[in-house]
Coordinates of C-alpha atoms and ligand atoms in Angstrom, one line a residue:
M1 CA 112.3 147.5 107.1
S2 CA 114.9 148.5 109.7
R3 CA 116.3 152.0 109.9
K4 CA 119.7 152.9 111.2
P5 CA 119.9 156.0 113.5
A6 CA 121.5 158.8 111.5
N7 CA 124.9 160.1 112.5
K8 CA 125.2 157.7 115.4
P9 CA 128.5 158.2 117.1
N10 CA 131.0 155.4 117.3
T11 CA 130.3 154.0 120.8
R12 CA 133.0 151.2 120.7
V13 CA 135.6 151.9 123.3
Q14 CA 139.0 150.1 123.6
H15 CA 139.2 148.9 127.2
P16 CA 142.7 149.4 128.5
E17 CA 142.3 146.5 131.0
I18 CA 142.2 143.8 128.2
S19 CA 145.6 142.4 128.6
K20 CA 147.5 140.4 125.9
L21 CA 146.8 137.3 128.0
T22 CA 143.0 137.8 127.8
I23 CA 143.2 138.2 124.0
W24 CA 145.1 134.9 123.7
R25 CA 142.5 133.2 126.0
R26 CA 139.7 134.5 123.9
L27 CA 141.4 133.4 120.7
F28 CA 141.9 129.9 122.2
T29 CA 138.2 129.7 123.2
L30 CA 137.2 130.6 119.7
L31 CA 139.5 128.0 118.3
L32 CA 137.9 125.3 120.6
L33 CA 134.4 126.5 119.6
F34 CA 135.4 126.2 115.9
V35 CA 136.7 122.7 116.3
A36 CA 133.5 121.6 118.2
I37 CA 131.3 123.0 115.5
S38 CA 133.3 121.4 112.7
S39 CA 133.2 117.9 114.3
A40 CA 129.5 118.1 115.2
G41 CA 128.5 116.9 111.7
A42 CA 126.1 118.3 109.2
T43 CA 122.5 119.4 110.0
P44 CA 119.6 119.2 107.6
A45 CA 120.4 122.9 106.8
A46 CA 123.0 123.7 104.2
D47 CA 126.6 123.3 105.2
T48 CA 128.3 126.7 105.2
G49 CA 131.8 125.7 106.4
R50 CA 134.4 124.0 104.3
P51 CA 133.3 120.4 104.1
K52 CA 135.5 117.4 104.6
R53 CA 135.8 114.9 101.8
I54 CA 132.4 113.6 100.7
R55 CA 132.4 109.9 100.7
Y56 CA 128.8 109.2 99.5
V57 CA 127.4 110.9 96.5
F58 CA 123.9 110.5 95.1
L59 CA 123.0 112.1 91.8
F60 CA 119.3 111.9 90.9
I61 CA 118.3 112.8 87.4
G62 CA 114.7 113.3 86.5
D63 CA 114.8 113.0 82.8
G64 CA 112.6 115.7 81.2
M65 CA 111.7 117.0 84.7
G66 CA 111.3 120.8 84.4
P67 CA 110.0 123.0 87.3
A68 CA 106.4 122.5 86.1
Q69 CA 106.7 118.7 86.2
V70 CA 107.8 119.1 89.9
S71 CA 105.0 121.4 90.8
L72 CA 102.4 119.3 89.1
A73 CA 103.6 116.2 91.0
E74 CA 103.6 118.1 94.2
S75 CA 100.0 119.2 93.6
L76 CA 98.9 115.5 93.2
M77 CA 100.6 114.3 96.4
P78 CA 98.1 112.6 98.8
D79 CA 96.8 114.4 101.9
G80 CA 98.7 117.6 101.3
K81 CA 102.0 115.8 101.6
S82 CA 105.1 117.4 100.0
L83 CA 107.7 115.9 97.7
A84 CA 111.0 115.2 99.5
M85 CA 113.1 117.0 96.9
T86 CA 111.2 120.3 97.4
S87 CA 112.2 120.2 101.1
F88 CA 115.9 120.3 100.3
P89 CA 117.6 123.4 101.8
V90 CA 119.5 124.5 98.7
L91 CA 118.0 125.3 95.3
G92 CA 120.0 126.1 92.2
T93 CA 119.1 126.5 88.5
A94 CA 121.0 124.8 85.7
L95 CA 121.1 125.8 82.0
T96 CA 120.9 122.8 79.7
H97 CA 121.9 123.8 76.1
S98 CA 124.3 121.4 74.4
A99 CA 127.5 122.2 72.4
N100 CA 125.6 122.4 69.1
R101 CA 121.9 123.0 70.0
L102 CA 120.0 125.3 72.3
I103 CA 117.8 122.3 73.1
T104 CA 119.7 119.3 74.3
D105 CA 119.0 115.6 74.1
S106 CA 119.7 113.1 76.9
G107 CA 123.1 112.2 75.3
A108 CA 124.5 115.7 75.6
G109 CA 122.6 116.5 78.8
G110 CA 123.9 113.3 80.4
T111 CA 127.4 113.9 79.2
A112 CA 127.4 117.4 80.8
L113 CA 126.2 116.0 84.1
A114 CA 128.6 113.0 84.0
T115 CA 131.8 114.7 82.7
G116 CA 131.5 118.5 83.2
F117 CA 131.8 119.0 79.4
K118 CA 129.3 120.1 76.7
T119 CA 129.0 117.8 73.8
T120 CA 126.9 117.4 70.6
N121 CA 123.4 116.0 70.8
G122 CA 123.3 112.2 70.5
T123 CA 126.9 111.8 71.9
I124 CA 127.7 109.6 74.9
S125 CA 130.5 111.0 77.1
M126 CA 132.8 111.9 74.2
A127 CA 133.9 115.3 73.2
A128 CA 132.0 117.4 70.7
N129 CA 134.3 116.1 68.0
R130 CA 133.0 112.6 68.7
L131 CA 136.6 111.3 68.9
D132 CA 137.9 112.1 72.4
T133 CA 136.7 110.2 75.4
L134 CA 135.6 112.2 78.4
R135 CA 136.1 110.7 81.9
T136 CA 132.9 110.5 84.0
I137 CA 132.5 111.2 87.7
A138 CA 131.5 107.6 88.2
E139 CA 134.7 106.4 86.6
M140 CA 136.7 108.9 88.7
A141 CA 135.0 107.7 91.8
R142 CA 135.8 104.1 90.9
S143 CA 139.4 104.8 90.4
K144 CA 139.6 106.3 93.9
G145 CA 138.3 103.0 95.3
M146 CA 134.7 104.1 95.7
K147 CA 131.9 101.7 94.6
T148 CA 129.7 102.8 91.8
G149 CA 126.0 102.1 91.0
I150 CA 123.7 103.1 88.1
V151 CA 119.9 102.9 88.3
T152 CA 117.2 103.9 85.8
S153 CA 113.6 103.2 85.1
V154 CA 114.4 103.0 81.3
G155 CA 116.8 100.7 79.5
I156 CA 120.2 100.5 81.3
D157 CA 121.9 101.3 77.9
N158 CA 119.7 104.4 77.2
A159 CA 121.5 107.7 76.9
T160 CA 121.4 109.1 80.5
P161 CA 122.6 106.0 82.3
A162 CA 125.1 105.2 79.5
C163 CA 126.7 108.6 79.9
F164 CA 128.1 107.5 83.3
Y165 CA 129.7 104.1 82.3
A166 CA 130.1 104.2 78.5
H167 CA 131.6 106.2 75.6
N168 CA 130.1 106.2 72.2
P169 CA 129.7 108.7 69.4
D170 CA 126.1 107.6 68.9
R171 CA 123.5 106.9 71.5
D172 CA 121.7 104.6 69.1
N173 CA 124.5 102.0 69.3
Y174 CA 122.7 100.3 72.1
Y175 CA 124.5 96.9 71.8
D176 CA 128.0 98.5 71.9
I177 CA 127.0 100.7 74.8
A178 CA 125.5 97.7 76.7
V179 CA 128.7 95.6 76.5
Q180 CA 130.5 98.5 78.2
M181 CA 128.5 97.8 81.4
A182 CA 130.7 94.7 81.7
S183 CA 134.0 96.5 80.9
S184 CA 133.2 99.4 83.2
R185 CA 133.6 97.1 86.3
F186 CA 131.0 99.2 88.1
D187 CA 129.4 97.4 91.0
Y188 CA 125.7 97.7 90.4
F189 CA 123.3 98.2 87.6
G190 CA 119.6 98.3 88.3
G191 CA 116.2 99.1 86.7
G192 CA 115.4 98.5 83.0
Y193 CA 116.8 95.8 80.8
A194 CA 119.3 96.4 77.9
E195 CA 117.7 97.5 74.7
G196 CA 121.0 96.5 72.9
D197 CA 120.1 92.9 73.5
F198 CA 117.1 93.0 71.3
P199 CA 117.6 91.4 67.9
G200 CA 117.3 94.7 65.9
K201 CA 119.8 96.4 68.0
R202 CA 122.2 93.4 68.1
A203 CA 122.2 93.5 64.3
R204 CA 123.2 97.1 64.3
S205 CA 126.5 96.3 66.0
T206 CA 129.5 95.2 63.9
G207 CA 131.1 93.7 67.0
F208 CA 128.4 91.2 68.2
R209 CA 129.9 89.0 70.9
G210 CA 126.8 87.2 72.2
P211 CA 123.8 88.1 74.4
I212 CA 124.3 90.8 77.0
P213 CA 123.4 88.7 80.1
G214 CA 126.0 86.1 79.1
I215 CA 128.7 88.9 78.7
M216 CA 127.7 90.2 82.2
E217 CA 127.9 86.8 83.9
K218 CA 131.3 86.1 82.3
A219 CA 132.5 89.4 83.8
G220 CA 131.4 88.3 87.2
Y221 CA 128.0 89.9 87.5
R222 CA 125.1 88.2 89.3
I223 CA 121.8 88.8 87.5
A224 CA 118.6 89.3 89.5
R225 CA 115.2 89.4 88.0
T226 CA 113.1 89.7 91.2
L227 CA 113.4 91.4 94.5
E228 CA 114.1 88.1 96.2
E229 CA 117.0 87.3 93.9
L230 CA 118.4 90.8 94.4
R231 CA 118.1 90.5 98.1
S232 CA 120.1 87.2 98.1
I233 CA 123.1 89.0 96.6
H234 CA 125.8 89.9 99.1
P235 CA 127.5 93.3 99.3
G236 CA 130.7 93.2 97.3
T237 CA 129.3 91.0 94.5
P238 CA 128.8 92.9 91.2
A239 CA 125.1 92.8 90.2
W240 CA 122.7 93.6 87.4
A241 CA 119.1 93.7 88.5
Y242 CA 116.2 94.4 86.1
A243 CA 112.4 94.5 86.3
P244 CA 109.9 93.1 83.8
Y245 CA 110.4 95.4 80.8
D246 CA 108.5 96.7 77.8
R247 CA 109.4 96.6 74.1
K248 CA 111.9 99.4 74.7
A249 CA 113.6 97.6 77.7
A250 CA 112.0 100.1 80.1
M251 CA 110.2 99.5 83.4
D252 CA 106.4 100.1 83.4
F253 CA 105.1 103.6 84.0
E254 CA 104.6 103.9 87.8
M255 CA 100.8 104.2 87.3
D256 CA 100.8 100.9 85.3
R257 CA 103.2 99.0 87.5
S258 CA 101.7 96.0 89.3
S259 CA 102.5 95.6 93.0
S260 CA 104.7 92.6 92.3
E261 CA 107.1 94.6 90.1
M262 CA 110.0 96.3 91.8
D263 CA 109.8 100.1 91.8
L264 CA 112.6 102.7 91.4
A265 CA 112.9 103.0 95.2
A266 CA 113.5 99.2 95.6
F267 CA 116.3 99.3 93.0
T268 CA 117.8 102.3 94.9
R269 CA 117.4 100.8 98.4
E270 CA 119.0 97.5 97.3
G271 CA 121.7 99.3 95.5
I272 CA 122.6 101.3 98.6
R273 CA 122.8 98.0 100.5
L274 CA 125.2 96.5 97.9
L275 CA 127.4 99.6 97.6
D276 CA 127.7 100.7 101.2
N277 CA 131.3 100.4 102.3
P278 CA 133.9 102.6 104.2
A279 CA 135.6 103.8 101.0
G280 CA 132.3 105.4 99.9
F281 CA 130.2 105.2 96.7
F282 CA 128.8 107.2 93.8
M283 CA 125.2 106.4 92.8
M284 CA 123.3 107.8 89.9
V285 CA 119.5 107.2 89.8
E286 CA 117.5 108.3 86.8
G287 CA 113.7 108.8 86.7
G288 CA 113.8 108.1 82.9
K289 CA 110.1 107.6 82.2
I290 CA 109.2 111.1 83.3
D291 CA 110.6 112.1 79.9
W292 CA 108.7 109.4 78.0
A293 CA 105.4 110.5 79.6
C294 CA 106.2 114.1 78.6
H295 CA 107.0 113.1 75.0
S296 CA 103.5 111.7 74.8
N297 CA 102.0 114.8 76.7
D298 CA 100.6 112.5 79.4
A299 CA 100.5 114.8 82.5
T300 CA 99.3 112.1 84.9
A301 CA 101.9 109.6 84.0
A302 CA 104.6 112.3 84.2
A303 CA 103.4 113.3 87.7
R304 CA 103.2 109.7 89.0
D305 CA 106.7 109.0 87.7
V306 CA 108.1 112.2 89.4
Q307 CA 106.5 110.9 92.6
A308 CA 108.1 107.4 92.2
F309 CA 111.4 109.2 91.5
D310 CA 110.9 111.2 94.8
T311 CA 110.2 108.0 96.7
A312 CA 113.6 106.7 95.5
I313 CA 115.2 110.0 96.7
R314 CA 113.8 109.2 100.2
E315 CA 116.0 106.1 100.3
A316 CA 119.0 108.3 99.9
I317 CA 117.8 110.6 102.6
A318 CA 117.4 107.6 104.9
F319 CA 121.1 106.8 104.2
W320 CA 122.1 110.4 104.7
K321 CA 120.7 110.2 108.3
R322 CA 123.3 107.6 109.1
H323 CA 126.2 109.5 107.5
P324 CA 125.2 113.2 107.6
S325 CA 128.6 114.7 107.4
E326 CA 129.8 112.7 104.5
T327 CA 126.7 112.3 102.2
L328 CA 125.7 114.7 99.4
I329 CA 122.4 114.3 97.6
I330 CA 121.8 116.2 94.3
V331 CA 118.5 116.1 92.5
T332 CA 118.3 117.7 89.0
A333 CA 117.2 117.1 85.4
D334 CA 119.0 116.9 82.1
H335 CA 116.3 119.0 80.4
E336 CA 112.6 119.9 80.3
C337 CA 110.3 117.9 78.0
G338 CA 107.0 118.8 76.5
G339 CA 106.9 122.6 77.4
L340 CA 104.5 121.7 80.2
A341 CA 102.3 124.7 81.2
L342 CA 100.2 124.8 84.4
G343 CA 97.3 127.0 83.3
N344 CA 95.3 127.6 80.1
L345 CA 92.8 130.2 78.9
A346 CA 89.8 127.9 79.1
N347 CA 90.3 127.6 82.9
G348 CA 91.2 131.3 83.4
Y349 CA 92.8 131.9 86.8
T350 CA 92.2 128.4 88.0
I351 CA 93.7 124.9 87.5
K352 CA 92.2 121.6 88.4
P353 CA 95.1 119.1 88.7
E354 CA 92.8 116.9 90.9
L355 CA 90.9 115.9 87.7
L356 CA 94.0 113.9 86.6
K357 CA 93.3 111.5 89.5
N358 CA 90.5 110.1 87.3
Q359 CA 93.1 108.7 84.9
R360 CA 93.9 105.2 85.9
I361 CA 96.3 104.0 83.1
S362 CA 98.9 105.7 81.1
S363 CA 98.3 107.1 77.6
Q364 CA 100.7 104.4 76.4
R365 CA 98.7 101.6 78.0
L366 CA 95.5 103.0 76.5
A367 CA 97.2 103.1 73.1
E368 CA 98.2 99.4 73.5
K369 CA 94.6 98.6 74.3
A370 CA 93.4 100.5 71.3
A371 CA 95.9 98.6 69.1
A372 CA 94.4 95.3 70.4
W373 CA 90.9 96.6 69.6
K374 CA 91.9 97.4 66.1
Q375 CA 93.6 94.0 65.7
N376 CA 90.6 91.9 66.8
G377 CA 88.1 94.3 65.3
T378 CA 85.4 93.6 67.9
V379 CA 85.4 96.9 69.8
S380 CA 83.0 99.6 68.6
Y381 CA 83.4 103.3 69.2
R382 CA 80.6 103.1 71.8
M383 CA 82.5 100.4 73.6
A384 CA 85.7 102.4 73.4
L385 CA 83.9 105.3 75.0
D386 CA 82.9 103.0 77.9
S387 CA 86.6 102.2 78.5
V388 CA 87.4 106.0 78.4
R389 CA 84.9 106.5 81.2
V390 CA 86.4 103.7 83.3
W391 CA 90.1 104.6 82.7
Y392 CA 89.9 108.4 82.4
G393 CA 86.6 109.4 84.0
L394 CA 85.5 111.3 80.8
A395 CA 82.0 110.5 79.6
A396 CA 79.0 112.0 77.7
A397 CA 77.2 112.1 81.0
A398 CA 79.3 112.2 84.2
P399 CA 78.5 113.2 87.8
D400 CA 81.3 115.8 87.7
T401 CA 80.5 118.4 85.1
S402 CA 84.2 119.0 84.5
L403 CA 84.4 115.4 83.1
V404 CA 81.4 115.6 80.7
L405 CA 82.5 115.3 77.0
K406 CA 81.1 118.1 74.9
P407 CA 79.7 117.4 71.3
D408 CA 82.8 118.8 69.6
E409 CA 85.1 116.6 71.8
L410 CA 83.0 113.5 71.0
T411 CA 83.5 114.4 67.4
R412 CA 87.3 114.7 67.9
L413 CA 87.3 111.3 69.7
G414 CA 85.3 109.7 66.9
T415 CA 87.7 110.9 64.2
A416 CA 90.6 109.8 66.3
F417 CA 89.1 106.3 66.8
S418 CA 88.7 105.8 63.1
D419 CA 92.4 106.7 62.5
Q420 CA 94.6 103.8 61.7
K421 CA 97.2 104.7 64.3
P422 CA 96.0 103.6 67.8
D423 CA 98.2 106.3 69.4
T424 CA 95.9 108.9 67.9
F425 CA 92.9 107.8 70.0
A426 CA 94.9 107.6 73.3
G427 CA 96.5 110.9 72.5
A428 CA 93.1 112.6 71.9
V429 CA 91.6 111.2 75.1
T430 CA 94.7 112.3 77.2
R431 CA 94.7 115.8 75.6
I432 CA 91.0 116.4 76.5
L433 CA 91.6 115.4 80.2
N434 CA 94.8 117.6 80.3
E435 CA 92.8 120.6 78.8
R436 CA 90.0 120.1 81.4
A437 CA 92.6 120.2 84.2
G438 CA 94.1 123.4 82.8
I439 CA 97.3 121.8 81.6
G440 CA 99.0 122.7 78.3
W441 CA 101.9 121.4 76.3
T442 CA 103.8 123.2 73.5
T443 CA 105.7 120.2 72.0
N444 CA 106.2 116.4 72.0
A445 CA 109.9 117.0 72.3
H446 CA 112.4 118.8 74.6
T447 CA 112.7 122.5 75.4
M448 CA 115.5 124.8 76.5
L449 CA 113.8 125.7 79.8
P450 CA 116.4 125.8 82.7
V451 CA 116.0 123.0 85.3
Q452 CA 116.1 123.0 89.1
V453 CA 119.0 121.6 91.2
F454 CA 117.9 120.5 94.7
A455 CA 120.8 119.8 97.1
M456 CA 121.1 118.6 100.6
G457 CA 123.8 117.2 102.9
A458 CA 127.6 117.8 103.1
G459 CA 128.7 120.4 100.5
S460 CA 125.2 121.2 99.4
A461 CA 125.7 125.0 99.8
E462 CA 127.9 124.9 96.7
F463 CA 124.8 124.3 94.6
G464 CA 122.9 127.5 95.1
G465 CA 122.7 130.1 92.2
I466 CA 122.4 129.9 88.5
Y467 CA 125.0 128.0 86.5
D468 CA 125.7 125.7 83.6
N469 CA 124.8 122.0 83.8
T470 CA 128.5 121.2 83.4
A471 CA 129.2 122.9 86.8
I472 CA 127.3 120.1 88.6
A473 CA 129.8 117.4 87.7
R474 CA 132.7 119.8 88.4
K475 CA 131.4 120.7 91.9
I476 CA 130.9 116.9 92.7
M477 CA 134.5 116.2 91.5
K478 CA 135.8 118.9 93.8
L479 CA 133.7 118.0 96.9
A480 CA 134.4 114.2 96.6
R481 CA 138.0 114.9 95.7
I482 CA 137.9 112.4 92.8
G483 CA 139.6 114.5 90.1
S484 CA 138.9 117.5 87.8
A485 CA 137.1 117.7 84.5
G486 CA 138.9 115.9 81.7
K487 CA 141.6 114.3 84.0
Ligands
LIG501 ZN1 113.4 112.8 75.8

C-alpha cells in the first residue's frame, strides 16, 4: 500500500523560459510519437488505442463450455501446459439468458452471438416473434466483401452453426436449415455432416428438393471427405468438408477419434487457407461436442473436447501472428451445460482430476458397446466388468485404491447392467469415476451460469467486463465496421 505525504505543497513551477516555440516543438514531438505507436501494430497485450478496421475476425464458441469445463480441461493438460484460451490478455463475462427463458438453448444462444438480439429458445436467427429475420455478423461480413467460414464438430445444420447462415423458426427443421447453406453463398463449411440429409429429417420438410450434397454441388461447392481432398481445393473455391460422422451427423468425440480422422484444428487450418484474402474474413468455429459430453455428464469427454477446441484456437493465433494489427480472436460459450462442479463432499478439500486419465473411451462409446452386448447376448456381467477395468480403470481390485469398486458400487453397476437401456450402464460407470475424481453434475441439461469471454488481438480491450451475450455480436459489428444490429 502506498501513502501520499500529507499536505504536500504544490511543487510544480511554471518556467518562464518556456517559449511558445518550445511548446509547439513538444506538441509536434508528441504527435510524431503517437503516429509511431499507432503504426507499430498490436502486441499480444490488449489494444488500448482506437483500433483500425479489423479485417479478420475469429469467433470460437465452446458449446456448453462454462468456467468449470475450462478449468477441468486445463487441469488435464499434459506436462503442466496451459490452454491457449486462458493465456488471452482480456477476460469478460457474458450473461446467457434468452428472450423467454433464464436458461437458453443453443438456438437462442447462437442467435444472440450471431445477431446481437435475444430470441426465444429453439429459434434460429429470427426475432422472438419467430417472424422477422435477423441479419447475422457473418452475413454482414459477406455483404462487405469479406469471406465467410463456418466450422463445427457437430452437424453443420445444428443450432449453433445454423444461427450464422440460416433463419428458421424451429431448430428441428434440419433439412430446411441445411439447404440454406447453399443459398447463403458462404465460402466454407467444415466439420460435421448435415443431419437434415438423413431420411427422417428429409421427411419432416415440406420443401424437399433432393439430397443436400447435390444441392451444394449445384450451387458451386466442392465437397471434401478427407484431408487430401480438402487440401486439393484452391482458395476462392466454395467448399464443404466433412469428417466421418455418427448417427447425429457429428464428428466423433475427440477421445474416440482415430488418427486418420480430421480434427477440429484441421478443419480450422484448412478453412483459414481457403478464406485468407486481402478483403478479410469472418470465421466461426464451434466446439459442439463439449455440450454433448456435458449432457451425458461425461467429464473426461468434455475436457478432451475443450482441449481439441483449444488446439483449433491455436490455428487462429498462428494466423494472428501474421496480421496482428487486423485480427481479432474471441473465444466464448453459448451457455453452460451439466452444472459441472469441481469438488464434492466425499473428497473434501481435494479433487483428483488425474483419475479421469484412466477413462479411454467416451461414455457414449461405452453405451454403444453395451448395446452390442445386449444384442448378441454373449457378454456376462463379469465380462462387462472386465471391459470397465480396461476402459475406465475401475475394478473390484486395482493397484490404485482410488479406483477400487466398493460393494455398493458393484451392486449399482449390476443393477444398471440388467437395465434394458444400454445408456444406463455406461452412465453408471461414468458417474462412479466422476465421483471418485471429486466431480459433480447437477443436471443433464443447460444451466444459467454466465460464461467467459476470452479476447486477444486488435480491438480485444472492448471485451473486458460483464455484459449480455448480445453485446459480443454488437462489438464485432462495430470493430469490423460491417453494420449494426438489425441493419
Ligand atoms: Zn446442449
